[in-house]
Amino acid sequence: MKVKDFFKLLMVYILLFLAGVVLYVLGLRSGAFDGIPVFFYRGIAAIIAAGIIISFIMIVLRSVRMKKIITIRDILLLFCLFCCINIVIFTHLPVTADRSVSVFMLGYMDNKGSDCTKQELEDVFVQKYVREYKAFDKRLAEQLYTGTIEVTADGSYILTEPGRRIIDIYETVADLFKIDKKLIDP
């Protein structure tokens, strides 16, 4: 490949990658994926949809103008790079902002603008995060939606086989990475 062609291909990658980011963010903001009740899954769906769209654009570019520069490998590589990079960013920023106790605590302290005691932080967490903002209810609804738990006839909840498999995976991850299991096996 000529140097000139390399830079053309690189520009295609960069421009389509950035266009894909805009597409997936707009897809989430527009409500196009609101039919998916779990935020994490909405984001993954938006990222994959944007990845498919930019791959399609690359296919069109290949067939119309850049057959000698863009290969099928480039189309697959862009799709994989786009999805992988954006899923990492999505799970570390938006998903963390949506679920993190730490982010909630830091936000409370920032909004308060003065010192906080440990007891105050704990009380605000329980009162606002858990009760007022219904964080527990949200997590319970997500587990019902994903099928990791089910409601019994008497209204109690049971762990399903997929739920057991998830716990097995997290126990293995905890062992592998030497993570304290107190939140996995309370």
mmCIF file of C-alpha atoms in Angstrom:
data_model
loop_
_atom_site.group_PDB
_atom_site.id
_atom_site.type_symbol
_atom_site.label_atom_id
_atom_site.label_comp_id
_atom_site.label_asym_id
_atom_site.label_seq_id
_atom_site.Cartn_x
_atom_site.Cartn_y
_atom_site.Cartn_z
ATOM 1 C CA MET A 1 0.000 0.000 0.000
ATOM 2 C CA LYS A 2 1.273 3.432 -0.926
ATOM 3 C CA VAL A 3 1.821 5.975 1.830
ATOM 4 C CA LYS A 4 -0.792 8.246 0.259
ATOM 5 C CA ASP A 5 -3.336 5.404 0.285
ATOM 6 C CA PHE A 6 -2.459 4.581 3.892
ATOM 7 C CA PHE A 7 -3.284 8.124 4.993
ATOM 8 C CA LYS A 8 -6.520 8.090 2.982
ATOM 9 C CA LEU A 9 -7.522 4.855 4.730
ATOM 10 C CA LEU A 10 -6.503 6.252 8.105
ATOM 11 C CA MET A 11 -8.695 9.315 7.505
ATOM 12 C CA VAL A 12 -11.620 7.048 6.581
ATOM 13 C CA TYR A 13 -11.120 5.126 9.836
ATOM 14 C CA ILE A 14 -10.925 8.303 11.929
ATOM 15 C CA LEU A 15 -13.881 10.030 10.288
ATOM 16 C CA LEU A 16 -16.126 6.969 10.404
ATOM 17 C CA PHE A 17 -15.110 6.228 13.992
ATOM 18 C CA LEU A 18 -16.023 9.765 15.055
ATOM 19 C CA ALA A 19 -19.254 9.631 13.048
ATOM 20 C CA GLY A 20 -20.086 6.363 14.809
ATOM 21 C CA VAL A 21 -19.544 7.953 18.225
ATOM 22 C CA VAL A 22 -21.903 10.783 17.293
ATOM 23 C CA LEU A 23 -24.459 8.253 15.998
ATOM 24 C CA TYR A 24 -24.427 6.113 19.117
ATOM 25 C CA VAL A 25 -24.627 9.089 21.486
ATOM 26 C CA LEU A 26 -27.472 10.593 19.450
ATOM 27 C CA GLY A 27 -29.177 7.201 19.373
ATOM 28 C CA LEU A 28 -29.115 7.050 23.169
ATOM 29 C CA ARG A 29 -30.130 10.685 23.616
ATOM 30 C CA SER A 30 -32.962 10.444 21.072
ATOM 31 C CA GLY A 31 -34.671 7.657 22.963
ATOM 32 C CA ALA A 32 -34.381 5.275 20.010
ATOM 33 C CA PHE A 33 -33.279 2.524 22.403
ATOM 34 C CA ASP A 34 -35.578 3.362 25.331
ATOM 35 C CA GLY A 35 -37.517 0.161 24.724
ATOM 36 C CA ILE A 36 -34.583 -1.630 26.358
ATOM 37 C CA PRO A 37 -35.072 -1.087 30.103
ATOM 38 C CA VAL A 38 -31.487 -1.755 31.222
ATOM 39 C CA PHE A 39 -29.166 1.210 30.537
ATOM 40 C CA PHE A 40 -26.145 -1.037 29.977
ATOM 41 C CA TYR A 41 -27.973 -3.036 27.290
ATOM 42 C CA ARG A 42 -29.318 0.161 25.669
ATOM 43 C CA GLY A 43 -25.761 1.421 25.326
ATOM 44 C CA ILE A 44 -24.476 -1.845 23.889
ATOM 45 C CA ALA A 45 -27.333 -1.899 21.371
ATOM 46 C CA ALA A 46 -26.634 1.715 20.361
ATOM 47 C CA ILE A 47 -22.920 0.998 19.934
ATOM 48 C CA ILE A 48 -23.539 -2.107 17.807
ATOM 49 C CA ALA A 49 -26.132 -0.281 15.682
ATOM 50 C CA ALA A 50 -23.710 2.604 15.082
ATOM 51 C CA GLY A 51 -20.963 0.069 14.288
ATOM 52 C CA ILE A 52 -23.184 -1.574 11.681
ATOM 53 C CA ILE A 53 -24.018 1.807 10.128
ATOM 54 C CA ILE A 54 -20.377 2.894 9.830
ATOM 55 C CA SER A 55 -19.479 -0.532 8.447
ATOM 56 C CA PHE A 56 -22.198 -0.130 5.828
ATOM 57 C CA ILE A 57 -20.831 3.322 4.938
ATOM 58 C CA MET A 58 -17.378 1.781 4.564
ATOM 59 C CA ILE A 59 -18.830 -0.915 2.275
ATOM 60 C CA VAL A 60 -20.388 1.797 0.122
ATOM 61 C CA LEU A 61 -17.097 3.734 0.013
ATOM 62 C CA ARG A 62 -15.310 0.554 -1.016
ATOM 63 C CA SER A 63 -17.716 -0.239 -3.820
ATOM 64 C CA VAL A 64 -18.044 3.329 -5.125
ATOM 65 C CA ARG A 65 -14.623 4.812 -4.764
ATOM 66 C CA MET A 66 -11.943 3.016 -2.773
ATOM 67 C CA LYS A 67 -11.954 -0.641 -3.867
ATOM 68 C CA LYS A 68 -8.137 -0.789 -4.019
ATOM 69 C CA ILE A 69 -7.705 0.781 -0.572
ATOM 70 C CA ILE A 70 -10.539 -0.593 1.598
ATOM 71 C CA THR A 71 -10.667 -4.353 2.080
ATOM 72 C CA ILE A 72 -13.193 -6.568 3.847
ATOM 73 C CA ARG A 73 -10.588 -6.839 6.610
ATOM 74 C CA ASP A 74 -10.738 -3.046 7.071
ATOM 75 C CA ILE A 75 -14.521 -3.141 7.390
ATOM 76 C CA LEU A 76 -14.365 -5.894 10.029
ATOM 77 C CA LEU A 77 -11.477 -4.206 11.825
ATOM 78 C CA LEU A 78 -13.265 -0.857 12.015
ATOM 79 C CA PHE A 79 -16.400 -2.534 13.351
ATOM 80 C CA CYS A 80 -14.428 -4.420 16.018
ATOM 81 C CA LEU A 81 -12.304 -1.419 17.008
ATOM 82 C CA PHE A 82 -15.337 0.838 17.176
ATOM 83 C CA CYS A 83 -17.372 -1.551 19.310
ATOM 84 C CA CYS A 84 -14.532 -2.543 21.638
ATOM 85 C CA ILE A 85 -13.253 0.959 22.319
ATOM 86 C CA ASN A 86 -16.720 2.426 22.784
ATOM 87 C CA ILE A 87 -17.912 -0.394 25.044
ATOM 88 C CA VAL A 88 -14.903 0.159 27.304
ATOM 89 C CA ILE A 89 -15.561 3.916 27.426
ATOM 90 C CA PHE A 90 -19.321 3.402 27.855
ATOM 91 C CA THR A 91 -18.918 0.975 30.763
ATOM 92 C CA HIS A 92 -16.329 3.148 32.491
ATOM 93 C CA LEU A 93 -18.080 6.505 32.197
ATOM 94 C CA PRO A 94 -21.864 6.516 31.512
ATOM 95 C CA VAL A 95 -22.561 3.161 33.198
ATOM 96 C CA THR A 96 -20.450 4.133 36.207
ATOM 97 C CA ALA A 97 -22.252 7.480 36.422
ATOM 98 C CA ASP A 98 -25.569 5.604 36.337
ATOM 99 C CA ARG A 99 -24.724 3.066 39.083
ATOM 100 C CA SER A 100 -21.760 4.159 41.175
ATOM 101 C CA VAL A 101 -22.014 4.718 44.910
ATOM 102 C CA SER A 102 -18.676 6.540 44.721
ATOM 103 C CA VAL A 103 -19.874 8.969 42.047
ATOM 104 C CA PHE A 104 -23.070 9.624 44.060
ATOM 105 C CA MET A 105 -21.027 10.316 47.197
ATOM 106 C CA LEU A 106 -18.614 12.650 45.398
ATOM 107 C CA GLY A 107 -21.510 14.475 43.716
ATOM 108 C CA TYR A 108 -23.254 14.976 47.052
ATOM 109 C CA MET A 109 -20.096 16.381 48.609
ATOM 110 C CA ASP A 110 -19.547 18.689 45.628
ATOM 111 C CA ASN A 111 -23.138 19.985 45.755
ATOM 112 C CA LYS A 112 -23.024 20.487 49.517
ATOM 113 C CA GLY A 113 -19.834 22.517 49.277
ATOM 114 C CA SER A 114 -18.778 21.864 52.868
ATOM 115 C CA ASP A 115 -17.438 19.114 55.089
ATOM 116 C CA CYS A 116 -19.402 15.907 55.526
ATOM 117 C CA THR A 117 -19.197 13.345 58.273
ATOM 118 C CA LYS A 118 -19.094 9.649 57.487
ATOM 119 C CA GLN A 119 -22.496 9.245 59.166
ATOM 120 C CA GLU A 120 -23.998 12.040 57.062
ATOM 121 C CA LEU A 121 -22.711 10.442 53.854
ATOM 122 C CA GLU A 122 -24.114 7.073 54.889
ATOM 123 C CA ASP A 123 -27.482 8.592 55.854
ATOM 124 C CA VAL A 124 -27.748 10.541 52.588
ATOM 125 C CA PHE A 125 -26.807 7.419 50.639
ATOM 126 C CA VAL A 126 -29.519 5.317 52.270
ATOM 127 C CA GLN A 127 -32.173 8.054 52.235
ATOM 128 C CA LYS A 128 -31.595 9.472 48.749
ATOM 129 C CA TYR A 129 -29.800 6.826 46.675
ATOM 130 C CA VAL A 130 -31.547 3.745 48.026
ATOM 131 C CA ARG A 131 -34.959 5.039 49.103
ATOM 132 C CA GLU A 132 -35.773 8.271 47.235
ATOM 133 C CA TYR A 133 -34.028 7.374 43.979
ATOM 134 C CA LYS A 134 -35.109 3.715 44.320
ATOM 135 C CA ALA A 135 -31.696 2.297 43.406
ATOM 136 C CA PHE A 136 -32.536 -1.095 44.868
ATOM 137 C CA ASP A 137 -35.877 -1.234 43.037
ATOM 138 C CA LYS A 138 -34.092 -0.385 39.793
ATOM 139 C CA ARG A 139 -31.522 -3.174 40.268
ATOM 140 C CA LEU A 140 -34.254 -5.674 41.203
ATOM 141 C CA ALA A 141 -36.253 -4.754 38.070
ATOM 142 C CA GLU A 142 -33.115 -5.154 35.940
ATOM 143 C CA GLN A 143 -32.490 -8.644 37.316
ATOM 144 C CA LEU A 144 -36.090 -9.632 36.615
ATOM 145 C CA TYR A 145 -35.774 -8.281 33.074
ATOM 146 C CA THR A 146 -32.525 -10.154 32.417
ATOM 147 C CA GLY A 147 -33.919 -13.371 33.855
ATOM 148 C CA THR A 148 -31.345 -13.865 36.601
ATOM 149 C CA ILE A 149 -34.136 -13.918 39.187
ATOM 150 C CA GLU A 150 -37.847 -14.759 39.059
ATOM 151 C CA VAL A 151 -40.869 -13.964 41.190
ATOM 152 C CA THR A 152 -42.529 -16.985 42.781
ATOM 153 C CA ALA A 153 -46.290 -17.460 43.216
ATOM 154 C CA ASP A 154 -46.090 -16.129 46.786
ATOM 155 C CA GLY A 155 -44.252 -12.945 45.671
ATOM 156 C CA SER A 156 -40.762 -13.895 46.818
ATOM 157 C CA TYR A 157 -37.740 -14.001 44.514
ATOM 158 C CA ILE A 158 -35.576 -16.953 43.471
ATOM 159 C CA LEU A 159 -32.257 -17.132 41.700
ATOM 160 C CA THR A 160 -32.521 -18.735 38.245
ATOM 161 C CA GLU A 161 -29.975 -20.974 36.548
ATOM 162 C CA PRO A 162 -28.625 -18.022 34.488
ATOM 163 C CA GLY A 163 -28.294 -16.107 37.771
ATOM 164 C CA ARG A 164 -26.298 -18.981 39.281
ATOM 165 C CA ARG A 165 -24.026 -19.032 36.234
ATOM 166 C CA ILE A 166 -23.369 -15.297 36.624
ATOM 167 C CA ILE A 167 -22.429 -15.795 40.282
ATOM 168 C CA ASP A 168 -20.099 -18.640 39.255
ATOM 169 C CA ILE A 169 -18.438 -16.331 36.728
ATOM 170 C CA TYR A 170 -17.979 -13.571 39.333
ATOM 171 C CA GLU A 171 -16.585 -16.038 41.880
ATOM 172 C CA THR A 172 -14.033 -17.161 39.289
ATOM 173 C CA VAL A 173 -13.191 -13.544 38.440
ATOM 174 C CA ALA A 174 -12.781 -12.763 42.157
ATOM 175 C CA ASP A 175 -10.439 -15.735 42.569
ATOM 176 C CA LEU A 176 -8.467 -14.874 39.443
ATOM 177 C CA PHE A 177 -7.989 -11.198 40.303
ATOM 178 C CA LYS A 178 -7.803 -11.666 44.105
ATOM 179 C CA ILE A 179 -10.962 -9.622 44.801
ATOM 180 C CA ASP A 180 -12.635 -9.722 48.213
ATOM 181 C CA LYS A 181 -15.740 -11.913 47.774
ATOM 182 C CA LYS A 182 -17.836 -10.267 50.498
ATOM 183 C CA LEU A 183 -20.061 -8.554 47.911
ATOM 184 C CA ILE A 184 -20.353 -11.732 45.816
ATOM 185 C CA ASP A 185 -20.972 -14.149 48.697
ATOM 186 C CA PRO A 186 -22.462 -11.890 51.405
#
